[in-house]
Amino acid sequence: MCGSRADPFRPGAARRALALALALCGVASGVAAQVVGPPIRLTPPASLSESNPAPSVAPSASSSPAVVAPPPSSAPSPPSMAVVPVVPRPAPVTTQALGPPDPDGAGLLSGADGLGGDPWRGISQADLLPLIAALPVNTPSPAAKALQRRLLLSVGSPALAPAGLQPAGLQSESSPAAPAARRFGALRVEALARLGDPRAASELADRLPGLLAADEAAARALTDAELLVGPMECAKAQARGQGFDDLYWRKLDLYCRARLGDRAGADLALAMLRERAGRADPFLPVAEALAGGPPPARGLLDATPIALASMRAARLPVPPDALSLTDPALLAAVATNPASDPMTRVSAGERAAAALFLDSRQLLDLYAQIPVRGDELSRAKEIASRDRSARSRALIQQAMAGTMEGTRRIGLAALAVDLVDPLWRAGPVGGAAASLLDTVSPTADAAGLAPAAVRLYCAVGRLDAAKRWLDLALRGRTADVAWLWPLAAVSGILPRGAESAGVAAWLDEALRGADAAARARLVGQLVLLQAVGVAVPDSAWLVATDGAGPPGGVAGGADPALWQRLGDAATGGRIGETVAVALLLLGEAGPTGASPLLVARVAANLRAVGLEPDARALAREAMAALAAPTGSLR
């Protein structure tokens, strides 16, 4: 019996008996993480702390207090149908010999601003390097990207591996191992640059002297990011490449000389480039135009950061075929080229903004540049009903700026919110629509807009505004109000004590007329509610699943090795490893594109290591993509 695993689809009585038997047997933590049962304290009770000390994890300022398990002498209460992992308290601290200090332990964030005083405790550099090398880049999630940035900028480093030890890898196809020769600091700088944050990457590199001179991949990643985001410090970038012989750095020298007005130097650099690269190099037509020659005769031949930055500097338009690009960092460079066609720029800009390579302000500037034909502004609603493209969103923005009539403004704001793809709701595309909502007051005549406004404001993390519109929605009691409850609960904008009390009422309303797809969405919402600490009674699970009970096992599409490793890292109190593995599990899709069960596991384990605000933010983004009237995902 002690070796059994809990079956989440057993009948309630048998399932409770099995969970209680496993608890009494004291199974290993790997199995215990899958056992259903009541929440337990994440740090040891005071009575055990002296005899069995555990590493302390300082909760954030907004963390909820830990739930204390009943004392051993009290009668155990029947466990509930929990689906998120119950994380045992961290294992006792063990002592080990310290290795040499790591020169790459500098960072820009420390303490509560980062991930605490020692985020890499408990993991070796050999095990960590593959995690850092495989971190996702193009997530649409502001919460995931902010957490990843803090991970990379936090002060501290893992223990250096003994001489001759090669990186162990993840033992998983999802994350290739990093080369043994690369340094921890180089991987951090490269990851920050690939995230689209060259300023932070450069500041971090400045604190790690000699790093970029020894790692061309990191130096080039930083330079590419500076070229795409612009403007770059040419003198610093040129000095960075002096020790490397790759043709890339000769192209950079030409770009910098032309940009700084050094015509003679640009001509010399172009001659050297022709000699080394030959006429077959696709960058050469752009280079000749950059040095004062004629523009390229054909379309986009070289879709590299240096080519796109050179076209922007030479005021060469990027042709529409650039929209076939899939890299959002390159698309951001297309969008910020003022010589290009406005429609090309706004189409590229929305896709770049969806992956957080442009912000809402930049996107609004692009929307304002779309030319209007005839009476399109007066027909914006009609046009948007048949065309949900970037151009329609631009027309709505311009139409809103040109009208003062209250009813029309409310209608345009509602249309702007509706045109945002649920997967883009949390990022700059949603933020641009929220800027229109800011011009509409939450008054009685706008009550019909209130549910959609709550959903959008919660998605972008503007919870004060969401609360004002929620109050309006609750006063109006429209038909759509019921589906707002789980989103409001996860976002923390409900009155104190209203979270757990509202599960049954919300579920009763949401199940009316719900088809199979809507029921599956409701189960996902229950999983996310439980992950942030909302008590979900057994009756709710049974009603939502027609008696099947909560889902169990590894979420579909998730890497089983990473799934298990996340629980192990959180159980051991290894904060940095927990965050890195959580980000790998979420992947490029982020919380809005991942399974709710996967997001719930990530959120529960982040809470276990004291990262309550991050767990809430990820669950909130996922819930905002799920929260919709029955039968609708918009």
mmCIF file of C-alpha atoms in Angstrom, residues 418-599:
data_model
loop_
_atom_site.group_PDB
_atom_site.id
_atom_site.type_symbol
_atom_site.label_atom_id
_atom_site.label_comp_id
_atom_site.label_asym_id
_atom_site.label_seq_id
_atom_site.Cartn_x
_atom_site.Cartn_y
_atom_site.Cartn_z
ATOM 1 C CA ASP A 418 -13.111 42.573 -28.713
ATOM 2 C CA LEU A 419 -10.517 42.795 -31.499
ATOM 3 C CA VAL A 420 -7.664 41.727 -29.197
ATOM 4 C CA ASP A 421 -6.714 38.067 -29.603
ATOM 5 C CA PRO A 422 -6.988 36.301 -26.204
ATOM 6 C CA LEU A 423 -3.370 35.130 -26.488
ATOM 7 C CA TRP A 424 -2.214 38.754 -26.929
ATOM 8 C CA ARG A 425 -4.406 40.222 -24.221
ATOM 9 C CA ALA A 426 -1.760 40.505 -21.486
ATOM 10 C CA GLY A 427 0.856 42.267 -23.606
ATOM 11 C CA PRO A 428 1.219 45.537 -25.538
ATOM 12 C CA VAL A 429 -1.603 44.757 -27.991
ATOM 13 C CA GLY A 430 -3.976 44.486 -25.032
ATOM 14 C CA GLY A 431 -2.322 47.517 -23.461
ATOM 15 C CA ALA A 432 -3.050 49.588 -26.571
ATOM 16 C CA ALA A 433 -6.742 48.654 -26.336
ATOM 17 C CA ALA A 434 -6.698 49.461 -22.614
ATOM 18 C CA SER A 435 -5.523 52.966 -23.479
ATOM 19 C CA LEU A 436 -8.882 53.502 -25.205
ATOM 20 C CA LEU A 437 -10.738 52.177 -22.173
ATOM 21 C CA ASP A 438 -8.914 54.764 -20.073
ATOM 22 C CA THR A 439 -10.882 57.480 -21.860
ATOM 23 C CA VAL A 440 -14.250 55.936 -20.899
ATOM 24 C CA SER A 441 -15.612 56.367 -17.377
ATOM 25 C CA PRO A 442 -17.126 53.343 -15.577
ATOM 26 C CA THR A 443 -20.602 54.884 -15.320
ATOM 27 C CA ALA A 444 -24.058 53.365 -15.716
ATOM 28 C CA ASP A 445 -24.247 54.057 -19.453
ATOM 29 C CA ALA A 446 -21.104 51.920 -19.933
ATOM 30 C CA ALA A 447 -22.328 48.958 -17.864
ATOM 31 C CA GLY A 448 -22.479 46.685 -20.906
ATOM 32 C CA LEU A 449 -18.748 47.223 -21.432
ATOM 33 C CA ALA A 450 -17.846 46.397 -17.826
ATOM 34 C CA PRO A 451 -17.248 42.593 -18.067
ATOM 35 C CA ALA A 452 -14.925 42.936 -21.059
ATOM 36 C CA ALA A 453 -13.139 45.854 -19.385
ATOM 37 C CA VAL A 454 -12.510 43.767 -16.243
ATOM 38 C CA ARG A 455 -11.067 40.951 -18.305
ATOM 39 C CA LEU A 456 -8.720 43.220 -20.263
ATOM 40 C CA TYR A 457 -7.527 45.255 -17.281
ATOM 41 C CA CYS A 458 -6.859 42.060 -15.296
ATOM 42 C CA ALA A 459 -4.921 40.608 -18.222
ATOM 43 C CA VAL A 460 -2.596 43.621 -18.464
ATOM 44 C CA GLY A 461 -2.207 43.736 -14.671
ATOM 45 C CA ARG A 462 -3.962 47.059 -14.067
ATOM 46 C CA LEU A 463 -5.925 45.797 -11.107
ATOM 47 C CA ASP A 464 -7.100 49.141 -9.693
ATOM 48 C CA ALA A 465 -8.866 49.905 -12.982
ATOM 49 C CA ALA A 466 -10.204 46.338 -13.106
ATOM 50 C CA LYS A 467 -11.664 46.759 -9.616
ATOM 51 C CA ARG A 468 -13.546 49.943 -10.628
ATOM 52 C CA TRP A 469 -15.116 48.201 -13.611
ATOM 53 C CA LEU A 470 -15.861 45.089 -11.536
ATOM 54 C CA ASP A 471 -17.826 47.221 -9.088
ATOM 55 C CA LEU A 472 -19.847 48.572 -12.027
ATOM 56 C CA ALA A 473 -20.402 45.060 -13.407
ATOM 57 C CA LEU A 474 -21.624 43.779 -10.038
ATOM 58 C CA ARG A 475 -24.070 46.668 -9.742
ATOM 59 C CA GLY A 476 -25.439 45.988 -13.201
ATOM 60 C CA ARG A 477 -25.662 42.193 -12.739
ATOM 61 C CA THR A 478 -25.537 41.591 -16.492
ATOM 62 C CA ALA A 479 -25.618 38.052 -17.864
ATOM 63 C CA ASP A 480 -21.842 38.039 -18.303
ATOM 64 C CA VAL A 481 -20.968 38.849 -14.693
ATOM 65 C CA ALA A 482 -20.794 35.227 -13.494
ATOM 66 C CA TRP A 483 -17.756 34.331 -15.575
ATOM 67 C CA LEU A 484 -15.816 37.234 -14.066
ATOM 68 C CA TRP A 485 -15.679 35.636 -10.617
ATOM 69 C CA PRO A 486 -12.704 33.220 -11.099
ATOM 70 C CA LEU A 487 -10.656 35.917 -12.824
ATOM 71 C CA ALA A 488 -11.390 38.385 -10.034
ATOM 72 C CA ALA A 489 -10.513 35.747 -7.437
ATOM 73 C CA VAL A 490 -7.133 34.937 -9.005
ATOM 74 C CA SER A 491 -6.400 38.650 -9.475
ATOM 75 C CA GLY A 492 -7.099 39.378 -5.820
ATOM 76 C CA ILE A 493 -9.693 42.104 -6.429
ATOM 77 C CA LEU A 494 -12.583 40.440 -4.581
ATOM 78 C CA PRO A 495 -13.540 41.507 -1.060
ATOM 79 C CA ARG A 496 -11.626 39.645 1.663
ATOM 80 C CA GLY A 497 -13.105 36.213 2.341
ATOM 81 C CA ALA A 498 -15.163 36.194 -0.860
ATOM 82 C CA GLU A 499 -12.854 33.854 -2.805
ATOM 83 C CA SER A 500 -13.630 30.423 -1.389
ATOM 84 C CA ALA A 501 -17.239 31.287 -0.610
ATOM 85 C CA GLY A 502 -18.002 32.048 -4.263
ATOM 86 C CA VAL A 503 -16.888 28.815 -5.965
ATOM 87 C CA ALA A 504 -20.233 27.043 -5.786
ATOM 88 C CA ALA A 505 -22.308 30.047 -6.882
ATOM 89 C CA TRP A 506 -20.052 30.779 -9.845
ATOM 90 C CA LEU A 507 -19.933 27.149 -10.936
ATOM 91 C CA ASP A 508 -23.714 26.773 -10.746
ATOM 92 C CA GLU A 509 -24.174 29.753 -13.059
ATOM 93 C CA ALA A 510 -21.315 28.852 -15.414
ATOM 94 C CA LEU A 511 -22.524 25.270 -15.959
ATOM 95 C CA ARG A 512 -25.885 26.355 -17.342
ATOM 96 C CA GLY A 513 -25.874 25.429 -21.003
ATOM 97 C CA ALA A 514 -22.184 24.509 -20.952
ATOM 98 C CA ASP A 515 -21.090 22.064 -23.649
ATOM 99 C CA ALA A 516 -18.091 19.701 -23.369
ATOM 100 C CA ALA A 517 -15.595 22.381 -24.403
ATOM 101 C CA ALA A 518 -16.980 24.865 -21.890
ATOM 102 C CA ARG A 519 -16.847 22.231 -19.124
ATOM 103 C CA ALA A 520 -13.206 21.535 -19.923
ATOM 104 C CA ARG A 521 -12.533 25.263 -19.638
ATOM 105 C CA LEU A 522 -14.285 25.350 -16.264
ATOM 106 C CA VAL A 523 -12.077 22.515 -15.001
ATOM 107 C CA GLY A 524 -9.049 24.534 -16.088
ATOM 108 C CA GLN A 525 -10.351 27.503 -14.107
ATOM 109 C CA LEU A 526 -10.825 25.336 -11.009
ATOM 110 C CA VAL A 527 -7.232 24.121 -11.325
ATOM 111 C CA LEU A 528 -5.913 27.684 -11.491
ATOM 112 C CA LEU A 529 -8.074 28.779 -8.546
ATOM 113 C CA GLN A 530 -6.700 26.008 -6.394
ATOM 114 C CA ALA A 531 -3.123 26.781 -7.472
ATOM 115 C CA VAL A 532 -3.288 30.271 -5.946
ATOM 116 C CA GLY A 533 -4.811 29.019 -2.696
ATOM 117 C CA VAL A 534 -8.560 29.216 -3.282
ATOM 118 C CA ALA A 535 -10.245 26.248 -1.582
ATOM 119 C CA VAL A 536 -12.145 24.159 -4.143
ATOM 120 C CA PRO A 537 -14.612 21.768 -2.439
ATOM 121 C CA ASP A 538 -14.991 18.167 -3.571
ATOM 122 C CA SER A 539 -18.538 18.903 -4.670
ATOM 123 C CA ALA A 540 -17.283 21.472 -7.186
ATOM 124 C CA TRP A 541 -14.889 18.973 -8.779
ATOM 125 C CA LEU A 542 -17.577 16.309 -8.995
ATOM 126 C CA VAL A 543 -20.170 18.662 -10.500
ATOM 127 C CA ALA A 544 -17.752 20.160 -13.037
ATOM 128 C CA THR A 545 -16.458 16.761 -14.201
ATOM 129 C CA ASP A 546 -19.662 14.691 -13.974
ATOM 130 C CA GLY A 547 -18.193 12.678 -11.100
ATOM 131 C CA ALA A 548 -14.791 11.981 -12.665
ATOM 132 C CA GLY A 549 -12.878 14.151 -10.215
ATOM 133 C CA PRO A 550 -9.964 16.490 -10.848
ATOM 134 C CA PRO A 551 -7.384 15.818 -13.573
ATOM 135 C CA GLY A 552 -4.145 14.112 -12.663
ATOM 136 C CA GLY A 553 -0.805 13.065 -14.079
ATOM 137 C CA VAL A 554 1.476 15.086 -16.338
ATOM 138 C CA ALA A 555 -0.218 17.819 -18.363
ATOM 139 C CA GLY A 556 -0.509 17.054 -22.052
ATOM 140 C CA GLY A 557 2.523 18.227 -23.995
ATOM 141 C CA ALA A 558 4.656 18.788 -20.886
ATOM 142 C CA ASP A 559 8.096 17.225 -20.579
ATOM 143 C CA PRO A 560 7.788 14.543 -17.851
ATOM 144 C CA ALA A 561 11.395 15.042 -16.723
ATOM 145 C CA LEU A 562 10.890 18.790 -16.265
ATOM 146 C CA TRP A 563 7.510 18.155 -14.620
ATOM 147 C CA GLN A 564 9.168 15.999 -11.960
ATOM 148 C CA ARG A 565 12.208 18.249 -11.641
ATOM 149 C CA LEU A 566 10.032 21.276 -10.856
ATOM 150 C CA GLY A 567 8.553 19.539 -7.821
ATOM 151 C CA ASP A 568 11.943 18.285 -6.685
ATOM 152 C CA ALA A 569 13.479 21.766 -6.916
ATOM 153 C CA ALA A 570 10.640 23.415 -4.983
ATOM 154 C CA THR A 571 10.695 20.670 -2.348
ATOM 155 C CA GLY A 572 14.412 21.325 -1.864
ATOM 156 C CA GLY A 573 13.905 25.079 -1.602
ATOM 157 C CA ARG A 574 16.063 25.685 -4.699
ATOM 158 C CA ILE A 575 14.563 28.975 -5.831
ATOM 159 C CA GLY A 576 16.623 29.661 -8.945
ATOM 160 C CA GLU A 577 16.246 26.136 -10.261
ATOM 161 C CA THR A 578 12.497 26.209 -9.562
ATOM 162 C CA VAL A 579 12.119 29.409 -11.597
ATOM 163 C CA ALA A 580 14.289 28.195 -14.488
ATOM 164 C CA VAL A 581 12.435 24.878 -14.799
ATOM 165 C CA ALA A 582 9.065 26.638 -14.475
ATOM 166 C CA LEU A 583 9.955 28.934 -17.384
ATOM 167 C CA LEU A 584 11.076 25.964 -19.475
ATOM 168 C CA LEU A 585 7.788 24.173 -18.801
ATOM 169 C CA LEU A 586 5.782 27.241 -19.848
ATOM 170 C CA GLY A 587 7.926 27.531 -22.974
ATOM 171 C CA GLU A 588 7.395 30.029 -25.767
ATOM 172 C CA ALA A 589 3.601 29.726 -25.432
ATOM 173 C CA GLY A 590 3.597 31.193 -21.924
ATOM 174 C CA PRO A 591 0.672 30.785 -19.520
ATOM 175 C CA THR A 592 -1.961 31.830 -22.082
ATOM 176 C CA GLY A 593 -0.962 29.073 -24.494
ATOM 177 C CA ALA A 594 -0.147 26.312 -22.012
ATOM 178 C CA SER A 595 -2.441 23.795 -20.362
ATOM 179 C CA PRO A 596 -4.139 25.200 -17.224
ATOM 180 C CA LEU A 597 -2.906 22.105 -15.366
ATOM 181 C CA LEU A 598 0.672 22.964 -16.310
ATOM 182 C CA VAL A 599 0.246 26.622 -15.285
#
